[in-house]
């Protein structure tokens, strides 16, 4: 198959999906706005050809370049796993007559209000919600829905530009911070899949500890994500069923999906949101560490061959602990790592911390913060213990 991969090297994990396509036997043609020398090596080596477009945001220019390419090379698929350009990929599919999500099918994955309207129609439990493109409209929605509520972009990704308001005073402080967002709506576990032909070939549930919104509000917190080994656990079945029903309602057939859902204190599960893409925040890495599989390649084989041939078995719970440096400036050192490694080293699957001397990252802007540690264990209680210990006792220092 000849596959056009939009943005094959950015964000960073896209390089591994691009490499997966080549490993599955596809001829991969990259379309991106990075200079070819800036495309990460795993992607660059996997590409048979690369079109450097001035800006992927210029849909007409991208369309013209890909249509010109199609006059010389038969194209089978157009793929994009980066949220901002999924509608661009849908446009190209429609113009070229290729299979995959159309613009109409893609819209509910991008527009969160439309997404919830489709699921409301299917009888699935969604939070109270309302969309608005005016400040007055947000205030009216808050009066109708009550507090607490979540203010977030209609077409956002992750927890960017997302805020919790517990009172009118909170909402008054939040609204100036989202004026650059064109539309917002008022309102954890994940349900992630790789599908082919409308069948789920792989499913995963991650557990956020704590919820991403809390970690976005408090710099001292170390976000933790645990890919759970036992997706058959009874308390997860309502969320799993909600995920399957959501995929059916949205008519999703081929590729990766990432859904977030909530379980209330009374056990009721509530839909959060879904993307027709893999999760970010290194969660595909967590799935790989939990299964000893390569799910970047699994996705590629699913969309090109309709199967995943490699064995995918859940050996472990895999927990990622993201660390935020204390202080400002450049990383000056670590503390606590040697002691933790002496105790848990055999269960540490990966360590990726910013080197000493590197400027620390903006913790509000990136989930991965200033580095991560991955631990894994067959027992959930042991995995949780290790994530808690690394979260509390590993310190990165900056100055």
JSON list of C-alpha atoms in Angstrom, two decimals, residues 74-192:
[
{"chain": "A", "resi": 74, "resn": "UNK", "atom": "CA", "xyz": [-1.41, 5.47, -6.80]},
{"chain": "A", "resi": 75, "resn": "UNK", "atom": "CA", "xyz": [-2.44, 6.31, -3.23]},
{"chain": "A", "resi": 76, "resn": "UNK", "atom": "CA", "xyz": [-4.29, 3.88, -0.97]},
{"chain": "A", "resi": 77, "resn": "UNK", "atom": "CA", "xyz": [-4.63, 5.67, 2.37]},
{"chain": "A", "resi": 78, "resn": "UNK", "atom": "CA", "xyz": [-4.25, 9.09, 3.95]},
{"chain": "A", "resi": 79, "resn": "UNK", "atom": "CA", "xyz": [-3.47, 8.95, 7.67]},
{"chain": "A", "resi": 80, "resn": "UNK", "atom": "CA", "xyz": [-3.08, 11.61, 10.34]},
{"chain": "A", "resi": 81, "resn": "UNK", "atom": "CA", "xyz": [-2.77, 10.94, 14.06]},
{"chain": "A", "resi": 82, "resn": "UNK", "atom": "CA", "xyz": [-2.21, 14.54, 15.15]},
{"chain": "A", "resi": 83, "resn": "UNK", "atom": "CA", "xyz": [-5.43, 16.17, 16.30]},
{"chain": "A", "resi": 84, "resn": "UNK", "atom": "CA", "xyz": [-5.16, 19.59, 14.54]},
{"chain": "A", "resi": 85, "resn": "UNK", "atom": "CA", "xyz": [-4.98, 18.08, 11.05]},
{"chain": "A", "resi": 86, "resn": "UNK", "atom": "CA", "xyz": [-7.47, 15.22, 11.20]},
{"chain": "A", "resi": 87, "resn": "UNK", "atom": "CA", "xyz": [-10.01, 17.27, 9.24]},
{"chain": "A", "resi": 88, "resn": "UNK", "atom": "CA", "xyz": [-7.33, 17.97, 6.64]},
{"chain": "A", "resi": 89, "resn": "UNK", "atom": "CA", "xyz": [-6.81, 14.22, 6.26]},
{"chain": "A", "resi": 90, "resn": "UNK", "atom": "CA", "xyz": [-10.56, 13.73, 5.88]},
{"chain": "A", "resi": 91, "resn": "UNK", "atom": "CA", "xyz": [-10.67, 16.41, 3.19]},
{"chain": "A", "resi": 92, "resn": "UNK", "atom": "CA", "xyz": [-7.89, 14.69, 1.25]},
{"chain": "A", "resi": 93, "resn": "UNK", "atom": "CA", "xyz": [-9.65, 11.33, 1.48]},
{"chain": "A", "resi": 94, "resn": "UNK", "atom": "CA", "xyz": [-12.83, 12.83, 0.07]},
{"chain": "A", "resi": 95, "resn": "UNK", "atom": "CA", "xyz": [-11.00, 14.61, -2.75]},
{"chain": "A", "resi": 96, "resn": "UNK", "atom": "CA", "xyz": [-9.08, 11.45, -3.70]},
{"chain": "A", "resi": 97, "resn": "UNK", "atom": "CA", "xyz": [-11.92, 8.99, -3.14]},
{"chain": "A", "resi": 98, "resn": "UNK", "atom": "CA", "xyz": [-9.98, 7.03, -0.50]},
{"chain": "A", "resi": 99, "resn": "UNK", "atom": "CA", "xyz": [-11.36, 5.00, 2.43]},
{"chain": "A", "resi": 100, "resn": "UNK", "atom": "CA", "xyz": [-11.33, 6.26, 6.01]},
{"chain": "A", "resi": 101, "resn": "UNK", "atom": "CA", "xyz": [-13.13, 8.90, 8.05]},
{"chain": "A", "resi": 102, "resn": "UNK", "atom": "CA", "xyz": [-14.90, 11.57, 6.00]},
{"chain": "A", "resi": 103, "resn": "UNK", "atom": "CA", "xyz": [-15.26, 15.18, 7.10]},
{"chain": "A", "resi": 104, "resn": "UNK", "atom": "CA", "xyz": [-18.76, 14.45, 8.40]},
{"chain": "A", "resi": 105, "resn": "UNK", "atom": "CA", "xyz": [-17.52, 11.41, 10.33]},
{"chain": "A", "resi": 106, "resn": "UNK", "atom": "CA", "xyz": [-14.49, 13.28, 11.68]},
{"chain": "A", "resi": 107, "resn": "UNK", "atom": "CA", "xyz": [-16.40, 16.29, 12.98]},
{"chain": "A", "resi": 108, "resn": "UNK", "atom": "CA", "xyz": [-17.88, 14.56, 16.08]},
{"chain": "A", "resi": 109, "resn": "UNK", "atom": "CA", "xyz": [-14.36, 13.55, 17.11]},
{"chain": "A", "resi": 110, "resn": "UNK", "atom": "CA", "xyz": [-13.19, 17.17, 16.90]},
{"chain": "A", "resi": 111, "resn": "UNK", "atom": "CA", "xyz": [-16.23, 19.18, 18.04]},
{"chain": "A", "resi": 112, "resn": "UNK", "atom": "CA", "xyz": [-16.95, 18.18, 21.63]},
{"chain": "A", "resi": 113, "resn": "UNK", "atom": "CA", "xyz": [-20.47, 19.60, 21.65]},
{"chain": "A", "resi": 114, "resn": "UNK", "atom": "CA", "xyz": [-21.39, 17.72, 18.46]},
{"chain": "A", "resi": 115, "resn": "UNK", "atom": "CA", "xyz": [-19.69, 14.64, 19.94]},
{"chain": "A", "resi": 116, "resn": "UNK", "atom": "CA", "xyz": [-21.94, 14.73, 23.00]},
{"chain": "A", "resi": 117, "resn": "UNK", "atom": "CA", "xyz": [-25.02, 15.45, 20.90]},
{"chain": "A", "resi": 118, "resn": "UNK", "atom": "CA", "xyz": [-24.42, 12.26, 18.90]},
{"chain": "A", "resi": 119, "resn": "UNK", "atom": "CA", "xyz": [-23.99, 10.24, 22.10]},
{"chain": "A", "resi": 120, "resn": "UNK", "atom": "CA", "xyz": [-27.04, 11.87, 23.72]},
{"chain": "A", "resi": 121, "resn": "UNK", "atom": "CA", "xyz": [-29.03, 10.74, 20.69]},
{"chain": "A", "resi": 122, "resn": "UNK", "atom": "CA", "xyz": [-27.69, 7.21, 21.19]},
{"chain": "A", "resi": 123, "resn": "UNK", "atom": "CA", "xyz": [-28.84, 7.27, 24.83]},
{"chain": "A", "resi": 124, "resn": "UNK", "atom": "CA", "xyz": [-25.36, 7.27, 26.36]},
{"chain": "A", "resi": 125, "resn": "UNK", "atom": "CA", "xyz": [-24.58, 9.12, 29.59]},
{"chain": "A", "resi": 126, "resn": "UNK", "atom": "CA", "xyz": [-22.77, 12.40, 29.01]},
{"chain": "A", "resi": 127, "resn": "UNK", "atom": "CA", "xyz": [-22.22, 15.30, 31.41]},
{"chain": "A", "resi": 128, "resn": "UNK", "atom": "CA", "xyz": [-24.49, 18.31, 31.33]},
{"chain": "A", "resi": 129, "resn": "UNK", "atom": "CA", "xyz": [-23.02, 20.48, 28.58]},
{"chain": "A", "resi": 130, "resn": "UNK", "atom": "CA", "xyz": [-23.51, 23.62, 26.57]},
{"chain": "A", "resi": 131, "resn": "UNK", "atom": "CA", "xyz": [-21.46, 25.39, 23.91]},
{"chain": "A", "resi": 132, "resn": "UNK", "atom": "CA", "xyz": [-20.98, 29.12, 23.52]},
{"chain": "A", "resi": 133, "resn": "UNK", "atom": "CA", "xyz": [-18.82, 31.57, 21.62]},
{"chain": "A", "resi": 134, "resn": "UNK", "atom": "CA", "xyz": [-19.63, 34.53, 23.89]},
{"chain": "A", "resi": 135, "resn": "UNK", "atom": "CA", "xyz": [-18.87, 35.41, 27.50]},
{"chain": "A", "resi": 136, "resn": "UNK", "atom": "CA", "xyz": [-22.56, 36.01, 28.10]},
{"chain": "A", "resi": 137, "resn": "UNK", "atom": "CA", "xyz": [-23.33, 32.54, 26.76]},
{"chain": "A", "resi": 138, "resn": "UNK", "atom": "CA", "xyz": [-20.88, 30.94, 29.18]},
{"chain": "A", "resi": 139, "resn": "UNK", "atom": "CA", "xyz": [-22.45, 32.79, 32.11]},
{"chain": "A", "resi": 140, "resn": "UNK", "atom": "CA", "xyz": [-25.90, 31.66, 30.99]},
{"chain": "A", "resi": 141, "resn": "UNK", "atom": "CA", "xyz": [-24.70, 28.05, 30.73]},
{"chain": "A", "resi": 142, "resn": "UNK", "atom": "CA", "xyz": [-23.17, 28.26, 34.22]},
{"chain": "A", "resi": 143, "resn": "UNK", "atom": "CA", "xyz": [-26.46, 29.51, 35.63]},
{"chain": "A", "resi": 144, "resn": "UNK", "atom": "CA", "xyz": [-28.33, 26.62, 33.99]},
{"chain": "A", "resi": 145, "resn": "UNK", "atom": "CA", "xyz": [-25.81, 23.83, 34.75]},
{"chain": "A", "resi": 146, "resn": "UNK", "atom": "CA", "xyz": [-24.61, 24.96, 38.17]},
{"chain": "A", "resi": 147, "resn": "UNK", "atom": "CA", "xyz": [-21.25, 24.43, 39.87]},
{"chain": "A", "resi": 148, "resn": "UNK", "atom": "CA", "xyz": [-18.76, 22.88, 39.76]},
{"chain": "A", "resi": 149, "resn": "UNK", "atom": "CA", "xyz": [-18.30, 23.01, 36.00]},
{"chain": "A", "resi": 150, "resn": "UNK", "atom": "CA", "xyz": [-15.48, 22.58, 33.50]},
{"chain": "A", "resi": 151, "resn": "UNK", "atom": "CA", "xyz": [-14.68, 25.22, 30.89]},
{"chain": "A", "resi": 152, "resn": "UNK", "atom": "CA", "xyz": [-12.78, 23.83, 27.94]},
{"chain": "A", "resi": 153, "resn": "UNK", "atom": "CA", "xyz": [-12.29, 24.40, 24.17]},
{"chain": "A", "resi": 154, "resn": "UNK", "atom": "CA", "xyz": [-14.80, 22.89, 21.81]},
{"chain": "A", "resi": 155, "resn": "UNK", "atom": "CA", "xyz": [-11.98, 21.38, 19.69]},
{"chain": "A", "resi": 156, "resn": "UNK", "atom": "CA", "xyz": [-9.16, 21.09, 22.18]},
{"chain": "A", "resi": 157, "resn": "UNK", "atom": "CA", "xyz": [-6.83, 18.22, 22.98]},
{"chain": "A", "resi": 158, "resn": "UNK", "atom": "CA", "xyz": [-6.08, 16.87, 26.42]},
{"chain": "A", "resi": 159, "resn": "UNK", "atom": "CA", "xyz": [-6.42, 19.42, 29.22]},
{"chain": "A", "resi": 160, "resn": "UNK", "atom": "CA", "xyz": [-5.10, 22.43, 27.31]},
{"chain": "A", "resi": 161, "resn": "UNK", "atom": "CA", "xyz": [-7.08, 25.62, 28.09]},
{"chain": "A", "resi": 162, "resn": "UNK", "atom": "CA", "xyz": [-9.24, 23.58, 30.49]},
{"chain": "A", "resi": 163, "resn": "UNK", "atom": "CA", "xyz": [-10.30, 24.98, 33.87]},
{"chain": "A", "resi": 164, "resn": "UNK", "atom": "CA", "xyz": [-12.55, 24.05, 36.76]},
{"chain": "A", "resi": 165, "resn": "UNK", "atom": "CA", "xyz": [-14.86, 26.65, 38.25]},
{"chain": "A", "resi": 166, "resn": "UNK", "atom": "CA", "xyz": [-16.39, 26.00, 41.67]},
{"chain": "A", "resi": 167, "resn": "UNK", "atom": "CA", "xyz": [-18.08, 29.38, 41.95]},
{"chain": "A", "resi": 168, "resn": "UNK", "atom": "CA", "xyz": [-19.01, 32.51, 39.96]},
{"chain": "A", "resi": 169, "resn": "UNK", "atom": "CA", "xyz": [-15.79, 34.13, 41.24]},
{"chain": "A", "resi": 170, "resn": "UNK", "atom": "CA", "xyz": [-13.74, 31.26, 39.73]},
{"chain": "A", "resi": 171, "resn": "UNK", "atom": "CA", "xyz": [-15.55, 31.59, 36.42]},
{"chain": "A", "resi": 172, "resn": "UNK", "atom": "CA", "xyz": [-14.95, 35.34, 36.38]},
{"chain": "A", "resi": 173, "resn": "UNK", "atom": "CA", "xyz": [-11.20, 34.70, 36.74]},
{"chain": "A", "resi": 174, "resn": "UNK", "atom": "CA", "xyz": [-11.14, 31.94, 34.11]},
{"chain": "A", "resi": 175, "resn": "UNK", "atom": "CA", "xyz": [-12.93, 33.65, 31.22]},
{"chain": "A", "resi": 176, "resn": "UNK", "atom": "CA", "xyz": [-10.12, 36.14, 30.40]},
{"chain": "A", "resi": 177, "resn": "UNK", "atom": "CA", "xyz": [-7.73, 33.16, 30.07]},
{"chain": "A", "resi": 178, "resn": "UNK", "atom": "CA", "xyz": [-9.83, 31.51, 27.33]},
{"chain": "A", "resi": 179, "resn": "UNK", "atom": "CA", "xyz": [-10.56, 34.57, 25.23]},
{"chain": "A", "resi": 180, "resn": "UNK", "atom": "CA", "xyz": [-8.17, 33.24, 22.54]},
{"chain": "A", "resi": 181, "resn": "UNK", "atom": "CA", "xyz": [-10.27, 30.04, 22.31]},
{"chain": "A", "resi": 182, "resn": "UNK", "atom": "CA", "xyz": [-13.01, 30.37, 19.66]},
{"chain": "A", "resi": 183, "resn": "UNK", "atom": "CA", "xyz": [-15.62, 28.29, 21.48]},
{"chain": "A", "resi": 184, "resn": "UNK", "atom": "CA", "xyz": [-15.83, 26.58, 24.86]},
{"chain": "A", "resi": 185, "resn": "UNK", "atom": "CA", "xyz": [-18.19, 24.16, 26.59]},
{"chain": "A", "resi": 186, "resn": "UNK", "atom": "CA", "xyz": [-19.28, 23.60, 30.14]},
{"chain": "A", "resi": 187, "resn": "UNK", "atom": "CA", "xyz": [-19.24, 20.42, 31.62]},
{"chain": "A", "resi": 188, "resn": "UNK", "atom": "CA", "xyz": [-10.56, 9.23, 35.24]},
{"chain": "A", "resi": 189, "resn": "UNK", "atom": "CA", "xyz": [-10.13, 6.44, 33.21]},
{"chain": "A", "resi": 190, "resn": "UNK", "atom": "CA", "xyz": [-9.46, 5.90, 29.54]},
{"chain": "A", "resi": 191, "resn": "UNK", "atom": "CA", "xyz": [-10.75, 3.41, 27.02]},
{"chain": "A", "resi": 192, "resn": "UNK", "atom": "CA", "xyz": [-8.28, 3.05, 24.15]}
]
